[in-house]
Amino acid sequence: MNRIALGRYLPLGSIVHEMDPRSKIMIMLFLMISIFIPAGVWGYVLIGIYIMICLVLSKLEFSYALRSMRPMVWMMVFLLIINCFAIRTGTLWFSIFGLGIYSDAIYQTLYIVVRLTLMIIITTILTATTKPLDLTLGIEKLLKPFEKIGLPAHIIAMMISIALRFIPTLIEETQRIMNAQASRGVDMENGSFKEKIMAVLSLVVPLFVSSFDRADQLANAMEARGYDPNKPRTRYKVLHMHSIDYVGMVTSALVLAVCIVLAVML
């Protein structure tokens, strides 16, 4: 398997792969809402168990799903440092160079890390088990009723699909640029603050140029094929719901309901 997980489709032929994209999107939304409900430890345990069942049914390895967390590691470390400086409540656990580390700072960081981990794993399951075109069609079908109030459902669905499709591509491009700059003697880890800023600029500028170039090539390719988002469109593939889709949506809705009950009881 490729080391970049988020945004990459894997044709494993599982029962989750065969589900309707609309039901998978609704399941993801129910679980996302559940994550943001303050249901306590048991709420996150319930959501975690449900996600693990989804991983098993989709034939995805847990280690593969965790690879999506790699880009977030430094952000989590930075968040921990900020919380240690900002949060001064709770029990003082220990002190480092005169800086007191309080229990609330650690708990708050763990709380956010668990949320991010669950959300990223859910998104990884969705993108790994759903083809980009199917995902576009599913989002468009779910947003179709909002076209009556002027919402461009197809354009929004296409934008989301393209964004998800290019996440692994941009990560790979970033790694290539970093390797190329390192071979030219650019050090992004050591040096003064000014040198680090210049090193980051040497990464960001070519990445933006490459991204704009890819966007221009994609736009030209779509125009060459006669793509017009404002024209009426027909579909070769018609979506159909099956019993497994309804089971998935009902069970995820039950998880949401249980989290709401737990939040009310706390």
PDB file of C-alpha atoms in Angstrom:
ATOM      1  CA  MET A   1       0.000   0.000   0.000  1.00  0.00           C
ATOM      2  CA  ASN A   2       1.085   3.549  -0.650  1.00  0.00           C
ATOM      3  CA  ARG A   3       2.296   5.410   2.385  1.00  0.00           C
ATOM      4  CA  ILE A   4      -0.079   8.317   1.649  1.00  0.00           C
ATOM      5  CA  ALA A   5      -3.557   7.289   2.766  1.00  0.00           C
ATOM      6  CA  LEU A   6      -5.875  10.278   2.883  1.00  0.00           C
ATOM      7  CA  GLY A   7      -7.690  10.905  -0.399  1.00  0.00           C
ATOM      8  CA  ARG A   8      -6.584   7.675  -2.123  1.00  0.00           C
ATOM      9  CA  TYR A   9      -9.078   5.063  -3.351  1.00  0.00           C
ATOM     10  CA  LEU A  10      -8.225   1.394  -2.719  1.00  0.00           C
ATOM     11  CA  PRO A  11     -10.183  -1.199  -4.757  1.00  0.00           C
ATOM     12  CA  LEU A  12     -10.384  -3.899  -2.078  1.00  0.00           C
ATOM     13  CA  GLY A  13     -13.872  -5.147  -2.969  1.00  0.00           C
ATOM     14  CA  SER A  14     -15.305  -5.034   0.549  1.00  0.00           C
ATOM     15  CA  ILE A  15     -18.926  -4.654   1.587  1.00  0.00           C
ATOM     16  CA  VAL A  16     -18.243  -0.988   2.370  1.00  0.00           C
ATOM     17  CA  HIS A  17     -16.940  -0.458  -1.167  1.00  0.00           C
ATOM     18  CA  GLU A  18     -20.263  -1.691  -2.522  1.00  0.00           C
ATOM     19  CA  MET A  19     -22.338   0.721  -0.445  1.00  0.00           C
ATOM     20  CA  ASP A  20     -24.038   3.740  -1.969  1.00  0.00           C
ATOM     21  CA  PRO A  21     -21.848   6.866  -1.679  1.00  0.00           C
ATOM     22  CA  ARG A  22     -24.815   8.833  -0.330  1.00  0.00           C
ATOM     23  CA  SER A  23     -25.177   6.483   2.645  1.00  0.00           C
ATOM     24  CA  LYS A  24     -21.431   6.621   3.371  1.00  0.00           C
ATOM     25  CA  ILE A  25     -21.502  10.419   3.313  1.00  0.00           C
ATOM     26  CA  MET A  26     -24.489  10.454   5.675  1.00  0.00           C
ATOM     27  CA  ILE A  27     -22.750   7.984   8.013  1.00  0.00           C
ATOM     28  CA  MET A  28     -19.687  10.230   8.028  1.00  0.00           C
ATOM     29  CA  LEU A  29     -21.813  13.283   8.842  1.00  0.00           C
ATOM     30  CA  PHE A  30     -23.586  11.484  11.711  1.00  0.00           C
ATOM     31  CA  LEU A  31     -20.255  10.386  13.171  1.00  0.00           C
ATOM     32  CA  MET A  32     -18.693  13.844  12.732  1.00  0.00           C
ATOM     33  CA  ILE A  33     -21.581  15.411  14.646  1.00  0.00           C
ATOM     34  CA  SER A  34     -21.229  12.718  17.321  1.00  0.00           C
ATOM     35  CA  ILE A  35     -17.540  13.543  17.755  1.00  0.00           C
ATOM     36  CA  PHE A  36     -18.305  17.178  18.553  1.00  0.00           C
ATOM     37  CA  ILE A  37     -20.945  16.295  21.135  1.00  0.00           C
ATOM     38  CA  PRO A  38     -19.465  16.388  24.681  1.00  0.00           C
ATOM     39  CA  ALA A  39     -20.485  12.808  25.489  1.00  0.00           C
ATOM     40  CA  GLY A  40     -17.480  12.043  27.680  1.00  0.00           C
ATOM     41  CA  VAL A  41     -15.167   9.050  27.520  1.00  0.00           C
ATOM     42  CA  TRP A  42     -17.915   6.508  26.851  1.00  0.00           C
ATOM     43  CA  GLY A  43     -19.118   8.500  23.866  1.00  0.00           C
ATOM     44  CA  TYR A  44     -15.678   8.385  22.269  1.00  0.00           C
ATOM     45  CA  VAL A  45     -15.367   4.697  23.129  1.00  0.00           C
ATOM     46  CA  LEU A  46     -18.656   4.020  21.326  1.00  0.00           C
ATOM     47  CA  ILE A  47     -17.584   6.039  18.274  1.00  0.00           C
ATOM     48  CA  GLY A  48     -14.194   4.318  18.271  1.00  0.00           C
ATOM     49  CA  ILE A  49     -15.790   0.858  18.333  1.00  0.00           C
ATOM     50  CA  TYR A  50     -18.092   1.811  15.453  1.00  0.00           C
ATOM     51  CA  ILE A  51     -15.147   3.110  13.410  1.00  0.00           C
ATOM     52  CA  MET A  52     -13.142  -0.060  14.096  1.00  0.00           C
ATOM     53  CA  ILE A  53     -16.065  -2.145  12.824  1.00  0.00           C
ATOM     54  CA  CYS A  54     -16.133   0.022   9.691  1.00  0.00           C
ATOM     55  CA  LEU A  55     -12.380  -0.538   9.225  1.00  0.00           C
ATOM     56  CA  VAL A  56     -12.800  -4.313   9.487  1.00  0.00           C
ATOM     57  CA  LEU A  57     -15.742  -4.354   7.067  1.00  0.00           C
ATOM     58  CA  SER A  58     -13.837  -2.172   4.582  1.00  0.00           C
ATOM     59  CA  LYS A  59     -10.757  -4.486   4.751  1.00  0.00           C
ATOM     60  CA  LEU A  60      -8.517  -1.540   5.599  1.00  0.00           C
ATOM     61  CA  GLU A  61      -5.610  -2.007   7.983  1.00  0.00           C
ATOM     62  CA  PHE A  62      -5.586   0.160  11.083  1.00  0.00           C
ATOM     63  CA  SER A  63      -1.950   1.081  10.418  1.00  0.00           C
ATOM     64  CA  TYR A  64      -2.941   2.329   6.971  1.00  0.00           C
ATOM     65  CA  ALA A  65      -5.631   4.580   8.445  1.00  0.00           C
ATOM     66  CA  LEU A  66      -3.152   5.973  10.982  1.00  0.00           C
ATOM     67  CA  ARG A  67      -0.825   7.023   8.152  1.00  0.00           C
ATOM     68  CA  SER A  68      -3.274   9.810   7.436  1.00  0.00           C
ATOM     69  CA  MET A  69      -2.260  11.310  10.788  1.00  0.00           C
ATOM     70  CA  ARG A  70       1.365  11.888   9.793  1.00  0.00           C
ATOM     71  CA  PRO A  71       0.821  15.416   8.402  1.00  0.00           C
ATOM     72  CA  MET A  72      -0.941  16.333  11.682  1.00  0.00           C
ATOM     73  CA  VAL A  73       1.782  15.194  14.103  1.00  0.00           C
ATOM     74  CA  TRP A  74       3.669  18.498  14.203  1.00  0.00           C
ATOM     75  CA  MET A  75       0.432  20.421  14.584  1.00  0.00           C
ATOM     76  CA  MET A  76      -0.468  18.274  17.597  1.00  0.00           C
ATOM     77  CA  VAL A  77       2.965  18.843  19.154  1.00  0.00           C
ATOM     78  CA  PHE A  78       2.575  22.583  18.595  1.00  0.00           C
ATOM     79  CA  LEU A  79      -0.906  22.423  20.136  1.00  0.00           C
ATOM     80  CA  LEU A  80       0.506  20.662  23.215  1.00  0.00           C
ATOM     81  CA  ILE A  81       3.136  23.364  23.652  1.00  0.00           C
ATOM     82  CA  ILE A  82       0.565  26.161  23.307  1.00  0.00           C
ATOM     83  CA  ASN A  83      -1.763  24.495  25.809  1.00  0.00           C
ATOM     84  CA  CYS A  84       1.077  24.080  28.305  1.00  0.00           C
ATOM     85  CA  PHE A  85       1.681  27.831  28.168  1.00  0.00           C
ATOM     86  CA  ALA A  86      -1.970  28.927  28.030  1.00  0.00           C
ATOM     87  CA  ILE A  87      -3.783  26.523  30.393  1.00  0.00           C
ATOM     88  CA  ARG A  88      -2.771  26.945  34.033  1.00  0.00           C
ATOM     89  CA  THR A  89      -5.595  25.073  35.742  1.00  0.00           C
ATOM     90  CA  GLY A  90      -5.864  21.622  37.256  1.00  0.00           C
ATOM     91  CA  THR A  91      -3.238  19.643  39.112  1.00  0.00           C
ATOM     92  CA  LEU A  92       0.414  20.587  38.689  1.00  0.00           C
ATOM     93  CA  TRP A  93       2.062  17.411  37.404  1.00  0.00           C
ATOM     94  CA  PHE A  94       5.670  18.551  36.943  1.00  0.00           C
ATOM     95  CA  SER A  95       7.772  21.563  36.054  1.00  0.00           C
ATOM     96  CA  ILE A  96      10.265  21.998  33.190  1.00  0.00           C
ATOM     97  CA  PHE A  97      12.678  24.947  33.366  1.00  0.00           C
ATOM     98  CA  GLY A  98      10.236  26.798  35.601  1.00  0.00           C
ATOM     99  CA  LEU A  99       7.229  26.055  33.349  1.00  0.00           C
ATOM    100  CA  GLY A 100       4.488  24.205  35.203  1.00  0.00           C
ATOM    101  CA  ILE A 101       2.663  21.457  33.283  1.00  0.00           C
ATOM    102  CA  TYR A 102      -0.925  21.198  34.526  1.00  0.00           C
ATOM    103  CA  SER A 103      -3.323  18.306  34.111  1.00  0.00           C
ATOM    104  CA  ASP A 104      -5.951  20.360  32.259  1.00  0.00           C
ATOM    105  CA  ALA A 105      -3.412  21.238  29.542  1.00  0.00           C
ATOM    106  CA  ILE A 106      -2.680  17.547  28.915  1.00  0.00           C
ATOM    107  CA  TYR A 107      -6.354  16.548  29.033  1.00  0.00           C
ATOM    108  CA  GLN A 108      -7.367  19.342  26.653  1.00  0.00           C
ATOM    109  CA  THR A 109      -4.654  18.318  24.189  1.00  0.00           C
ATOM    110  CA  LEU A 110      -5.659  14.653  24.362  1.00  0.00           C
ATOM    111  CA  TYR A 111      -9.283  15.669  23.884  1.00  0.00           C
ATOM    112  CA  ILE A 112      -8.450  17.498  20.636  1.00  0.00           C
ATOM    113  CA  VAL A 113      -6.055  14.778  19.431  1.00  0.00           C
ATOM    114  CA  VAL A 114      -8.731  12.084  19.867  1.00  0.00           C
ATOM    115  CA  ARG A 115     -11.222  14.204  17.954  1.00  0.00           C
ATOM    116  CA  LEU A 116      -8.810  14.819  15.085  1.00  0.00           C
ATOM    117  CA  THR A 117      -7.797  11.157  14.950  1.00  0.00           C
ATOM    118  CA  LEU A 118     -11.398   9.953  14.743  1.00  0.00           C
ATOM    119  CA  MET A 119     -12.304  12.539  12.096  1.00  0.00           C
ATOM    120  CA  ILE A 120      -9.295  11.747   9.917  1.00  0.00           C
ATOM    121  CA  ILE A 121      -9.880   7.978  10.143  1.00  0.00           C
ATOM    122  CA  ILE A 122     -13.535   8.459   9.181  1.00  0.00           C
ATOM    123  CA  THR A 123     -12.513  10.589   6.192  1.00  0.00           C
ATOM    124  CA  THR A 124      -9.871   8.018   5.204  1.00  0.00           C
ATOM    125  CA  ILE A 125     -12.449   5.231   5.216  1.00  0.00           C
ATOM    126  CA  LEU A 126     -14.761   7.306   3.028  1.00  0.00           C
ATOM    127  CA  THR A 127     -12.121   8.233   0.441  1.00  0.00           C
ATOM    128  CA  ALA A 128     -10.471   4.780   0.439  1.00  0.00           C
ATOM    129  CA  THR A 129     -13.756   2.968  -0.236  1.00  0.00           C
ATOM    130  CA  THR A 130     -15.403   5.433  -2.635  1.00  0.00           C
ATOM    131  CA  LYS A 131     -14.283   6.309  -6.146  1.00  0.00           C
ATOM    132  CA  PRO A 132     -13.868  10.073  -6.732  1.00  0.00           C
ATOM    133  CA  LEU A 133     -16.572  10.117  -9.412  1.00  0.00           C
ATOM    134  CA  ASP A 134     -18.986   8.207  -7.161  1.00  0.00           C
ATOM    135  CA  LEU A 135     -18.213  10.606  -4.326  1.00  0.00           C
ATOM    136  CA  THR A 136     -18.966  13.553  -6.611  1.00  0.00           C
ATOM    137  CA  LEU A 137     -22.244  11.998  -7.687  1.00  0.00           C
ATOM    138  CA  GLY A 138     -23.229  11.214  -4.090  1.00  0.00           C
ATOM    139  CA  ILE A 139     -22.533  14.765  -2.874  1.00  0.00           C
ATOM    140  CA  GLU A 140     -24.408  16.198  -5.840  1.00  0.00           C
ATOM    141  CA  LYS A 141     -27.442  13.996  -5.181  1.00  0.00           C
ATOM    142  CA  LEU A 142     -27.508  14.978  -1.496  1.00  0.00           C
ATOM    143  CA  LEU A 143     -27.279  18.684  -2.395  1.00  0.00           C
ATOM    144  CA  LYS A 144     -29.801  18.426  -5.238  1.00  0.00           C
ATOM    145  CA  PRO A 145     -32.791  19.679  -3.165  1.00  0.00           C
ATOM    146  CA  PHE A 146     -30.883  22.883  -2.328  1.00  0.00           C
ATOM    147  CA  GLU A 147     -30.719  23.856  -6.009  1.00  0.00           C
ATOM    148  CA  LYS A 148     -34.200  25.296  -5.575  1.00  0.00           C
ATOM    149  CA  ILE A 149     -32.681  28.095  -3.486  1.00  0.00           C
ATOM    150  CA  GLY A 150     -29.859  28.690  -5.976  1.00  0.00           C
ATOM    151  CA  LEU A 151     -27.163  26.414  -4.530  1.00  0.00           C
ATOM    152  CA  PRO A 152     -24.900  25.077  -7.356  1.00  0.00           C
ATOM    153  CA  ALA A 153     -24.905  21.444  -6.216  1.00  0.00           C
ATOM    154  CA  HIS A 154     -22.877  20.043  -9.109  1.00  0.00           C
ATOM    155  CA  ILE A 155     -20.161  22.716  -8.913  1.00  0.00           C
ATOM    156  CA  ILE A 156     -19.760  22.257  -5.142  1.00  0.00           C
ATOM    157  CA  ALA A 157     -19.618  18.465  -5.520  1.00  0.00           C
ATOM    158  CA  MET A 158     -16.995  18.729  -8.251  1.00  0.00           C
ATOM    159  CA  MET A 159     -14.872  21.135  -6.186  1.00  0.00           C
ATOM    160  CA  ILE A 160     -14.940  18.827  -3.150  1.00  0.00           C
ATOM    161  CA  SER A 161     -14.103  15.789  -5.280  1.00  0.00           C
ATOM    162  CA  ILE A 162     -11.150  17.518  -6.977  1.00  0.00           C
ATOM    163  CA  ALA A 163      -9.853  18.766  -3.617  1.00  0.00           C
ATOM    164  CA  LEU A 164      -9.940  15.252  -2.133  1.00  0.00           C
ATOM    165  CA  ARG A 165      -8.372  13.791  -5.259  1.00  0.00           C
ATOM    166  CA  PHE A 166      -5.378  16.127  -5.160  1.00  0.00           C
ATOM    167  CA  ILE A 167      -4.556  15.766  -1.439  1.00  0.00           C
ATOM    168  CA  PRO A 168      -2.136  12.821  -1.970  1.00  0.00           C
ATOM    169  CA  THR A 169      -0.749  14.467  -5.116  1.00  0.00           C
ATOM    170  CA  LEU A 170       0.102  17.683  -3.260  1.00  0.00           C
ATOM    171  CA  ILE A 171       1.666  15.735  -0.375  1.00  0.00           C
ATOM    172  CA  GLU A 172       3.873  13.823  -2.826  1.00  0.00           C
ATOM    173  CA  GLU A 173       4.784  17.063  -4.603  1.00  0.00           C
ATOM    174  CA  THR A 174       5.726  18.651  -1.261  1.00  0.00           C
ATOM    175  CA  GLN A 175       8.006  15.724  -0.448  1.00  0.00           C
ATOM    176  CA  ARG A 176       9.701  15.939  -3.861  1.00  0.00           C
ATOM    177  CA  ILE A 177      10.314  19.679  -3.467  1.00  0.00           C
ATOM    178  CA  MET A 178      11.714  19.161   0.042  1.00  0.00           C
ATOM    179  CA  ASN A 179      14.096  16.481  -1.248  1.00  0.00           C
ATOM    180  CA  ALA A 180      15.161  18.683  -4.149  1.00  0.00           C
ATOM    181  CA  GLN A 181      15.804  21.670  -1.879  1.00  0.00           C
ATOM    182  CA  ALA A 182      17.686  19.500   0.613  1.00  0.00           C
ATOM    183  CA  SER A 183      19.965  18.291  -2.203  1.00  0.00           C
ATOM    184  CA  ARG A 184      20.733  21.961  -2.897  1.00  0.00           C
ATOM    185  CA  GLY A 185      21.776  22.525   0.688  1.00  0.00           C
ATOM    186  CA  VAL A 186      18.535  23.989   2.107  1.00  0.00           C
ATOM    187  CA  ASP A 187      18.226  23.097   5.805  1.00  0.00           C
ATOM    188  CA  MET A 188      14.645  23.389   7.083  1.00  0.00           C
ATOM    189  CA  GLU A 189      15.391  22.192  10.606  1.00  0.00           C
ATOM    190  CA  ASN A 190      18.472  24.118  11.713  1.00  0.00           C
ATOM    191  CA  GLY A 191      19.584  27.740  11.449  1.00  0.00           C
ATOM    192  CA  SER A 192      18.310  31.104  12.613  1.00  0.00           C
ATOM    193  CA  PHE A 193      14.694  32.213  12.458  1.00  0.00           C
ATOM    194  CA  LYS A 194      15.345  34.188   9.249  1.00  0.00           C
ATOM    195  CA  GLU A 195      17.021  31.188   7.620  1.00  0.00           C
ATOM    196  CA  LYS A 196      14.062  28.976   8.523  1.00  0.00           C
ATOM    197  CA  ILE A 197      11.646  31.517   7.005  1.00  0.00           C
ATOM    198  CA  MET A 198      13.668  31.523   3.782  1.00  0.00           C
ATOM    199  CA  ALA A 199      13.719  27.724   3.796  1.00  0.00           C
ATOM    200  CA  VAL A 200       9.930  27.597   4.147  1.00  0.00           C
ATOM    201  CA  LEU A 201       9.568  30.115   1.295  1.00  0.00           C
ATOM    202  CA  SER A 202      11.766  27.903  -0.879  1.00  0.00           C
ATOM    203  CA  LEU A 203       9.189  25.166  -0.302  1.00  0.00           C
ATOM    204  CA  VAL A 204       5.958  27.184  -0.460  1.00  0.00           C
ATOM    205  CA  VAL A 205       6.699  29.170  -3.639  1.00  0.00           C
ATOM    206  CA  PRO A 206       7.399  26.210  -5.966  1.00  0.00           C
ATOM    207  CA  LEU A 207       4.510  24.291  -4.374  1.00  0.00           C
ATOM    208  CA  PHE A 208       2.100  27.132  -5.204  1.00  0.00           C
ATOM    209  CA  VAL A 209       3.493  27.402  -8.750  1.00  0.00           C
ATOM    210  CA  SER A 210       3.106  23.646  -9.238  1.00  0.00           C
ATOM    211  CA  SER A 211      -0.442  23.721  -7.825  1.00  0.00           C
ATOM    212  CA  PHE A 212      -1.521  26.547 -10.120  1.00  0.00           C
ATOM    213  CA  ASP A 213       0.050  24.740 -13.069  1.00  0.00           C
ATOM    214  CA  ARG A 214      -1.841  21.542 -12.250  1.00  0.00           C
ATOM    215  CA  ALA A 215      -5.086  23.505 -11.868  1.00  0.00           C
ATOM    216  CA  ASP A 216      -4.535  25.140 -15.265  1.00  0.00           C
ATOM    217  CA  GLN A 217      -3.837  21.789 -16.916  1.00  0.00           C
ATOM    218  CA  LEU A 218      -6.945  20.276 -15.328  1.00  0.00           C
ATOM    219  CA  ALA A 219      -9.113  23.206 -16.465  1.00  0.00           C
ATOM    220  CA  ASN A 220      -7.782  22.931 -20.038  1.00  0.00           C
ATOM    221  CA  ALA A 221      -8.382  19.167 -20.068  1.00  0.00           C
ATOM    222  CA  MET A 222     -11.971  19.603 -18.866  1.00  0.00           C
ATOM    223  CA  GLU A 223     -12.659  22.349 -21.408  1.00  0.00           C
ATOM    224  CA  ALA A 224     -11.129  20.223 -24.205  1.00  0.00           C
ATOM    225  CA  ARG A 225     -13.644  17.510 -23.361  1.00  0.00           C
ATOM    226  CA  GLY A 226     -16.546  19.947 -23.527  1.00  0.00           C
ATOM    227  CA  TYR A 227     -17.219  20.121 -19.809  1.00  0.00           C
ATOM    228  CA  ASP A 228     -19.771  22.801 -18.878  1.00  0.00           C
ATOM    229  CA  PRO A 229     -21.051  22.742 -15.274  1.00  0.00           C
ATOM    230  CA  ASN A 230     -24.137  24.791 -16.186  1.00  0.00           C
ATOM    231  CA  LYS A 231     -25.447  22.395 -18.832  1.00  0.00           C
ATOM    232  CA  PRO A 232     -28.011  19.655 -18.035  1.00  0.00           C
ATOM    233  CA  ARG A 233     -26.235  16.362 -17.463  1.00  0.00           C
ATOM    234  CA  THR A 234     -27.167  12.704 -17.765  1.00  0.00           C
ATOM    235  CA  ARG A 235     -25.600   9.869 -15.780  1.00  0.00           C
ATOM    236  CA  TYR A 236     -24.291   6.532 -16.988  1.00  0.00           C
ATOM    237  CA  LYS A 237     -24.307   5.200 -13.430  1.00  0.00           C
ATOM    238  CA  VAL A 238     -27.514   5.443 -11.394  1.00  0.00           C
ATOM    239  CA  LEU A 239     -27.227   5.203  -7.618  1.00  0.00           C
ATOM    240  CA  HIS A 240     -29.373   2.695  -5.733  1.00  0.00           C
ATOM    241  CA  MET A 241     -29.745   2.175  -1.995  1.00  0.00           C
ATOM    242  CA  HIS A 242     -29.568  -1.356  -0.582  1.00  0.00           C
ATOM    243  CA  SER A 243     -30.323  -2.874   2.813  1.00  0.00           C
ATOM    244  CA  ILE A 244     -26.713  -2.486   4.012  1.00  0.00           C
ATOM    245  CA  ASP A 245     -26.947   1.260   3.280  1.00  0.00           C
ATOM    246  CA  TYR A 246     -30.021   1.653   5.469  1.00  0.00           C
ATOM    247  CA  VAL A 247     -28.420  -0.464   8.214  1.00  0.00           C
ATOM    248  CA  GLY A 248     -25.330   1.737   8.166  1.00  0.00           C
ATOM    249  CA  MET A 249     -27.296   4.975   8.350  1.00  0.00           C
ATOM    250  CA  VAL A 250     -29.586   3.700  11.112  1.00  0.00           C
ATOM    251  CA  THR A 251     -26.709   2.411  13.260  1.00  0.00           C
ATOM    252  CA  SER A 252     -24.715   5.639  12.836  1.00  0.00           C
ATOM    253  CA  ALA A 253     -27.830   7.634  13.736  1.00  0.00           C
ATOM    254  CA  LEU A 254     -28.175   5.463  16.866  1.00  0.00           C
ATOM    255  CA  VAL A 255     -24.558   6.279  17.779  1.00  0.00           C
ATOM    256  CA  LEU A 256     -25.423   9.966  17.434  1.00  0.00           C
ATOM    257  CA  ALA A 257     -28.539   9.520  19.581  1.00  0.00           C
ATOM    258  CA  VAL A 258     -26.586   7.694  22.306  1.00  0.00           C
ATOM    259  CA  CYS A 259     -23.953  10.468  22.336  1.00  0.00           C
ATOM    260  CA  ILE A 260     -26.705  13.070  22.740  1.00  0.00           C
ATOM    261  CA  VAL A 261     -28.200  11.110  25.653  1.00  0.00           C
ATOM    262  CA  LEU A 262     -24.780  10.779  27.296  1.00  0.00           C
ATOM    263  CA  ALA A 263     -24.150  14.507  26.883  1.00  0.00           C
ATOM    264  CA  VAL A 264     -27.499  15.317  28.516  1.00  0.00           C
ATOM    265  CA  MET A 265     -26.818  12.950  31.420  1.00  0.00           C
ATOM    266  CA  LEU A 266     -23.364  14.369  32.154  1.00  0.00           C
TER     267      LEU A 266
END
